[in-house]
Amino acid sequence: MCAVTETGSNARADTRARIEQAALELFRLKGFEQVTIDDVAAAAGTSRRTFFRCFATKADAVWGDFGAHVARLEGLLAGPDDGLPVLERVCAAYVEANDYAVADLPVLRERMRLILTEPALLAHSELRYAEVDRAVAEHVARRIGAAPGDLLPRLVATTTRAAATAAFEVAISRTSEPATAPANCTIQ
């Protein structure tokens, strides 16, 4: 959470959101590498110090609160056994974790465009994707009685994440369609 001097979690969330919005807009207009943290802080009406209280790096400002996204995915995977096969459960969790309000889609589309096309962010994305892969591999391992580092849990984790990423790539290239994960994991 963004630890700023303002009181209340709403003020912290507002500050964090302002910084994210300013960063995304500047990155869109000028390019990720051309924008400094000082530029982002100034555009957000805050200080460099406040930026670093909210985000460790410029890349983290693009990713937003990705930890909450991973926690949501983990929560969905940890829910009560619904009788679904492992792969269906993972896919259903991806779809639900990536179900965004229509009003949020333009920002999501811009965020994903940056993440999927900006070389510096592509490298950073491997760190973030590892968090998702860990959550999915742990779920699969629990379900099949294996270790998270075993081949099958890792294979399911990396391939389902790759499928979700590919779905985002296609969705952001089609501006008239919602940017969501695939509705199911079947090929039709």
mmCIF file of C-alpha atoms in Angstrom:
data_model
loop_
_atom_site.group_PDB
_atom_site.id
_atom_site.type_symbol
_atom_site.label_atom_id
_atom_site.label_comp_id
_atom_site.label_asym_id
_atom_site.label_seq_id
_atom_site.Cartn_x
_atom_site.Cartn_y
_atom_site.Cartn_z
ATOM 1 C CA MET A 1 0.000 0.000 0.000
ATOM 2 C CA CYS A 2 1.115 3.514 -0.734
ATOM 3 C CA ALA A 3 2.313 4.983 2.582
ATOM 4 C CA VAL A 4 1.834 8.726 2.251
ATOM 5 C CA THR A 5 1.322 11.398 4.882
ATOM 6 C CA GLU A 6 -2.340 11.882 3.993
ATOM 7 C CA THR A 7 -4.714 10.230 6.424
ATOM 8 C CA GLY A 8 -7.022 7.394 5.523
ATOM 9 C CA SER A 9 -6.761 4.589 3.039
ATOM 10 C CA ASN A 10 -8.944 6.461 0.523
ATOM 11 C CA ALA A 11 -6.416 9.293 0.332
ATOM 12 C CA ARG A 12 -3.590 6.770 -0.166
ATOM 13 C CA ALA A 13 -5.556 4.964 -2.848
ATOM 14 C CA ASP A 14 -6.351 8.279 -4.544
ATOM 15 C CA THR A 15 -2.681 9.278 -4.523
ATOM 16 C CA ARG A 16 -1.647 5.919 -5.936
ATOM 17 C CA ALA A 17 -4.339 6.142 -8.624
ATOM 18 C CA ARG A 18 -3.261 9.680 -9.566
ATOM 19 C CA ILE A 19 0.330 8.538 -9.947
ATOM 20 C CA GLU A 20 -0.683 5.502 -12.034
ATOM 21 C CA GLN A 21 -2.901 7.632 -14.267
ATOM 22 C CA ALA A 22 -0.207 10.268 -14.763
ATOM 23 C CA ALA A 23 2.408 7.607 -15.490
ATOM 24 C CA LEU A 24 0.276 5.785 -18.038
ATOM 25 C CA GLU A 25 -0.608 9.034 -19.804
ATOM 26 C CA LEU A 26 3.001 10.215 -19.944
ATOM 27 C CA PHE A 27 4.250 6.809 -21.094
ATOM 28 C CA ARG A 28 1.614 6.811 -23.835
ATOM 29 C CA LEU A 29 2.530 10.309 -24.996
ATOM 30 C CA LYS A 30 6.326 10.258 -24.650
ATOM 31 C CA GLY A 31 7.345 6.607 -24.343
ATOM 32 C CA PHE A 32 8.325 4.671 -21.254
ATOM 33 C CA GLU A 33 12.078 5.250 -21.488
ATOM 34 C CA GLN A 34 11.725 8.995 -22.115
ATOM 35 C CA VAL A 35 9.696 9.692 -18.955
ATOM 36 C CA THR A 36 11.404 10.173 -15.603
ATOM 37 C CA ILE A 37 9.978 9.531 -12.176
ATOM 38 C CA ASP A 38 10.207 13.281 -11.571
ATOM 39 C CA ASP A 39 8.012 13.810 -14.657
ATOM 40 C CA VAL A 40 5.425 11.383 -13.294
ATOM 41 C CA ALA A 41 5.459 12.911 -9.815
ATOM 42 C CA ALA A 42 5.039 16.425 -11.218
ATOM 43 C CA ALA A 43 2.175 15.358 -13.508
ATOM 44 C CA ALA A 44 0.465 13.650 -10.557
ATOM 45 C CA GLY A 45 0.869 16.762 -8.394
ATOM 46 C CA THR A 46 3.024 14.951 -5.872
ATOM 47 C CA SER A 47 6.680 14.528 -4.979
ATOM 48 C CA ARG A 48 9.348 12.045 -6.016
ATOM 49 C CA ARG A 49 9.358 10.794 -2.419
ATOM 50 C CA THR A 50 5.617 10.106 -2.554
ATOM 51 C CA PHE A 51 6.089 8.265 -5.859
ATOM 52 C CA PHE A 52 8.582 5.951 -4.156
ATOM 53 C CA ARG A 53 6.267 5.429 -1.213
ATOM 54 C CA CYS A 54 3.731 4.072 -3.667
ATOM 55 C CA PHE A 55 5.933 2.336 -6.249
ATOM 56 C CA ALA A 56 9.443 0.921 -6.177
ATOM 57 C CA THR A 57 10.055 1.563 -9.902
ATOM 58 C CA LYS A 58 8.539 3.149 -13.004
ATOM 59 C CA ALA A 59 7.604 -0.340 -14.163
ATOM 60 C CA ASP A 60 5.624 -0.917 -10.977
ATOM 61 C CA ALA A 61 3.522 2.165 -11.781
ATOM 62 C CA VAL A 62 2.529 0.517 -15.058
ATOM 63 C CA TRP A 63 1.654 -2.786 -13.375
ATOM 64 C CA GLY A 64 -0.419 -1.044 -10.711
ATOM 65 C CA ASP A 65 -1.511 -3.151 -7.755
ATOM 66 C CA PHE A 66 -0.542 -6.448 -9.324
ATOM 67 C CA GLY A 67 -0.119 -8.020 -5.892
ATOM 68 C CA ALA A 68 -3.866 -7.628 -5.343
ATOM 69 C CA HIS A 69 -4.487 -9.291 -8.711
ATOM 70 C CA VAL A 70 -2.314 -12.269 -7.725
ATOM 71 C CA ALA A 71 -3.995 -12.437 -4.305
ATOM 72 C CA ARG A 72 -7.417 -12.496 -6.011
ATOM 73 C CA LEU A 73 -6.283 -15.325 -8.286
ATOM 74 C CA GLU A 74 -4.901 -17.236 -5.283
ATOM 75 C CA GLY A 75 -8.179 -16.737 -3.423
ATOM 76 C CA LEU A 76 -10.182 -18.035 -6.352
ATOM 77 C CA LEU A 77 -7.936 -21.077 -6.670
ATOM 78 C CA ALA A 78 -8.047 -21.730 -2.919
ATOM 79 C CA GLY A 79 -11.844 -21.697 -2.797
ATOM 80 C CA PRO A 80 -13.880 -24.770 -1.949
ATOM 81 C CA ASP A 81 -13.558 -27.729 -4.302
ATOM 82 C CA ASP A 82 -16.228 -27.220 -6.958
ATOM 83 C CA GLY A 83 -15.626 -30.563 -8.640
ATOM 84 C CA LEU A 84 -14.117 -28.980 -11.750
ATOM 85 C CA PRO A 85 -11.116 -30.659 -13.319
ATOM 86 C CA VAL A 86 -7.839 -28.898 -12.512
ATOM 87 C CA LEU A 87 -7.431 -27.152 -15.868
ATOM 88 C CA GLU A 88 -11.040 -25.937 -15.918
ATOM 89 C CA ARG A 89 -10.669 -24.582 -12.387
ATOM 90 C CA VAL A 90 -7.505 -22.699 -13.348
ATOM 91 C CA CYS A 91 -9.148 -21.263 -16.465
ATOM 92 C CA ALA A 92 -12.278 -20.248 -14.555
ATOM 93 C CA ALA A 93 -10.099 -18.497 -11.953
ATOM 94 C CA TYR A 94 -8.205 -16.642 -14.704
ATOM 95 C CA VAL A 95 -11.445 -15.489 -16.279
ATOM 96 C CA GLU A 96 -12.905 -14.298 -12.986
ATOM 97 C CA ALA A 97 -9.675 -12.603 -11.861
ATOM 98 C CA ASN A 98 -9.525 -10.786 -15.198
ATOM 99 C CA ASP A 99 -13.158 -9.689 -15.321
ATOM 100 C CA TYR A 100 -12.935 -5.900 -15.530
ATOM 101 C CA ALA A 101 -15.685 -3.322 -15.571
ATOM 102 C CA VAL A 102 -16.302 -1.791 -18.999
ATOM 103 C CA ALA A 103 -15.276 1.610 -17.618
ATOM 104 C CA ASP A 104 -11.851 0.175 -16.668
ATOM 105 C CA LEU A 105 -11.096 -1.296 -20.099
ATOM 106 C CA PRO A 106 -9.436 1.752 -21.716
ATOM 107 C CA VAL A 107 -6.891 1.994 -18.885
ATOM 108 C CA LEU A 108 -6.406 -1.787 -18.871
ATOM 109 C CA ARG A 109 -5.891 -1.768 -22.620
ATOM 110 C CA GLU A 110 -3.225 0.960 -22.332
ATOM 111 C CA ARG A 111 -1.544 -0.795 -19.408
ATOM 112 C CA MET A 112 -1.410 -4.104 -21.299
ATOM 113 C CA ARG A 113 -0.239 -2.418 -24.509
ATOM 114 C CA LEU A 114 2.712 -0.975 -22.601
ATOM 115 C CA ILE A 115 3.481 -4.219 -20.778
ATOM 116 C CA LEU A 116 3.346 -6.293 -23.968
ATOM 117 C CA THR A 117 5.265 -3.943 -26.266
ATOM 118 C CA GLU A 118 7.762 -1.914 -24.233
ATOM 119 C CA PRO A 119 11.137 -3.734 -24.074
ATOM 120 C CA ALA A 120 11.957 -2.604 -20.515
ATOM 121 C CA LEU A 121 8.531 -3.752 -19.331
ATOM 122 C CA LEU A 122 8.794 -7.081 -21.133
ATOM 123 C CA ALA A 123 11.825 -7.903 -19.003
ATOM 124 C CA HIS A 124 10.041 -6.751 -15.828
ATOM 125 C CA SER A 125 6.980 -8.809 -16.747
ATOM 126 C CA GLU A 126 8.902 -12.032 -16.192
ATOM 127 C CA LEU A 127 9.104 -11.153 -12.493
ATOM 128 C CA ARG A 128 5.373 -10.483 -12.357
ATOM 129 C CA TYR A 129 4.419 -13.551 -14.364
ATOM 130 C CA ALA A 130 6.483 -15.662 -11.971
ATOM 131 C CA GLU A 131 4.061 -14.604 -9.203
ATOM 132 C CA VAL A 132 1.094 -15.829 -11.242
ATOM 133 C CA ASP A 133 2.883 -19.025 -12.221
ATOM 134 C CA ARG A 134 3.710 -19.723 -8.568
ATOM 135 C CA ALA A 135 0.067 -19.306 -7.525
ATOM 136 C CA VAL A 136 -1.210 -21.597 -10.263
ATOM 137 C CA ALA A 137 1.536 -24.210 -9.791
ATOM 138 C CA GLU A 138 0.791 -24.354 -6.059
ATOM 139 C CA HIS A 139 -2.898 -24.913 -6.762
ATOM 140 C CA VAL A 140 -2.234 -27.623 -9.330
ATOM 141 C CA ALA A 141 0.280 -29.306 -7.015
ATOM 142 C CA ARG A 142 -2.268 -29.375 -4.154
ATOM 143 C CA ARG A 143 -4.913 -30.839 -6.425
ATOM 144 C CA ILE A 144 -2.746 -33.609 -7.886
ATOM 145 C CA GLY A 145 -0.539 -34.360 -4.882
ATOM 146 C CA ALA A 146 2.699 -33.102 -6.409
ATOM 147 C CA ALA A 147 5.280 -30.465 -5.574
ATOM 148 C CA PRO A 148 4.806 -26.990 -7.135
ATOM 149 C CA GLY A 149 8.184 -27.312 -8.853
ATOM 150 C CA ASP A 150 7.289 -30.602 -10.539
ATOM 151 C CA LEU A 151 6.801 -30.625 -14.295
ATOM 152 C CA LEU A 152 2.991 -30.885 -14.483
ATOM 153 C CA PRO A 153 2.183 -28.015 -12.071
ATOM 154 C CA ARG A 154 4.784 -25.795 -13.769
ATOM 155 C CA LEU A 155 3.554 -26.785 -17.220
ATOM 156 C CA VAL A 156 -0.076 -25.978 -16.390
ATOM 157 C CA ALA A 157 0.969 -22.683 -14.773
ATOM 158 C CA THR A 158 3.090 -21.440 -17.653
ATOM 159 C CA THR A 159 0.795 -22.580 -20.458
ATOM 160 C CA THR A 160 -2.399 -21.171 -18.950
ATOM 161 C CA ARG A 161 -0.640 -17.868 -18.252
ATOM 162 C CA ALA A 162 0.679 -17.852 -21.811
ATOM 163 C CA ALA A 163 -2.870 -18.437 -23.082
ATOM 164 C CA ALA A 164 -4.202 -15.569 -20.971
ATOM 165 C CA THR A 165 -1.396 -13.297 -22.193
ATOM 166 C CA ALA A 166 -2.114 -14.221 -25.808
ATOM 167 C CA ALA A 167 -5.797 -13.440 -25.230
ATOM 168 C CA PHE A 168 -4.834 -9.998 -23.911
ATOM 169 C CA GLU A 169 -2.564 -9.420 -26.921
ATOM 170 C CA VAL A 170 -5.423 -10.200 -29.301
ATOM 171 C CA ALA A 171 -7.932 -8.180 -27.292
ATOM 172 C CA ILE A 172 -5.801 -5.037 -27.146
ATOM 173 C CA SER A 173 -5.285 -5.206 -30.894
ATOM 174 C CA ARG A 174 -9.065 -5.071 -31.324
ATOM 175 C CA THR A 175 -10.140 -1.832 -29.695
ATOM 176 C CA SER A 176 -13.845 -2.562 -30.104
ATOM 177 C CA GLU A 177 -13.753 -5.793 -28.093
ATOM 178 C CA PRO A 178 -13.408 -6.218 -24.331
ATOM 179 C CA ALA A 179 -9.914 -6.991 -23.033
ATOM 180 C CA THR A 180 -10.504 -10.094 -20.957
ATOM 181 C CA ALA A 181 -8.948 -13.502 -20.536
ATOM 182 C CA PRO A 182 -10.354 -16.328 -22.650
ATOM 183 C CA ALA A 183 -13.825 -17.416 -21.606
ATOM 184 C CA ASN A 184 -12.762 -21.043 -21.495
ATOM 185 C CA CYS A 185 -9.776 -23.221 -22.227
ATOM 186 C CA THR A 186 -11.268 -25.221 -25.054
ATOM 187 C CA ILE A 187 -10.481 -24.848 -28.721
ATOM 188 C CA GLN A 188 -13.651 -24.594 -30.754
#
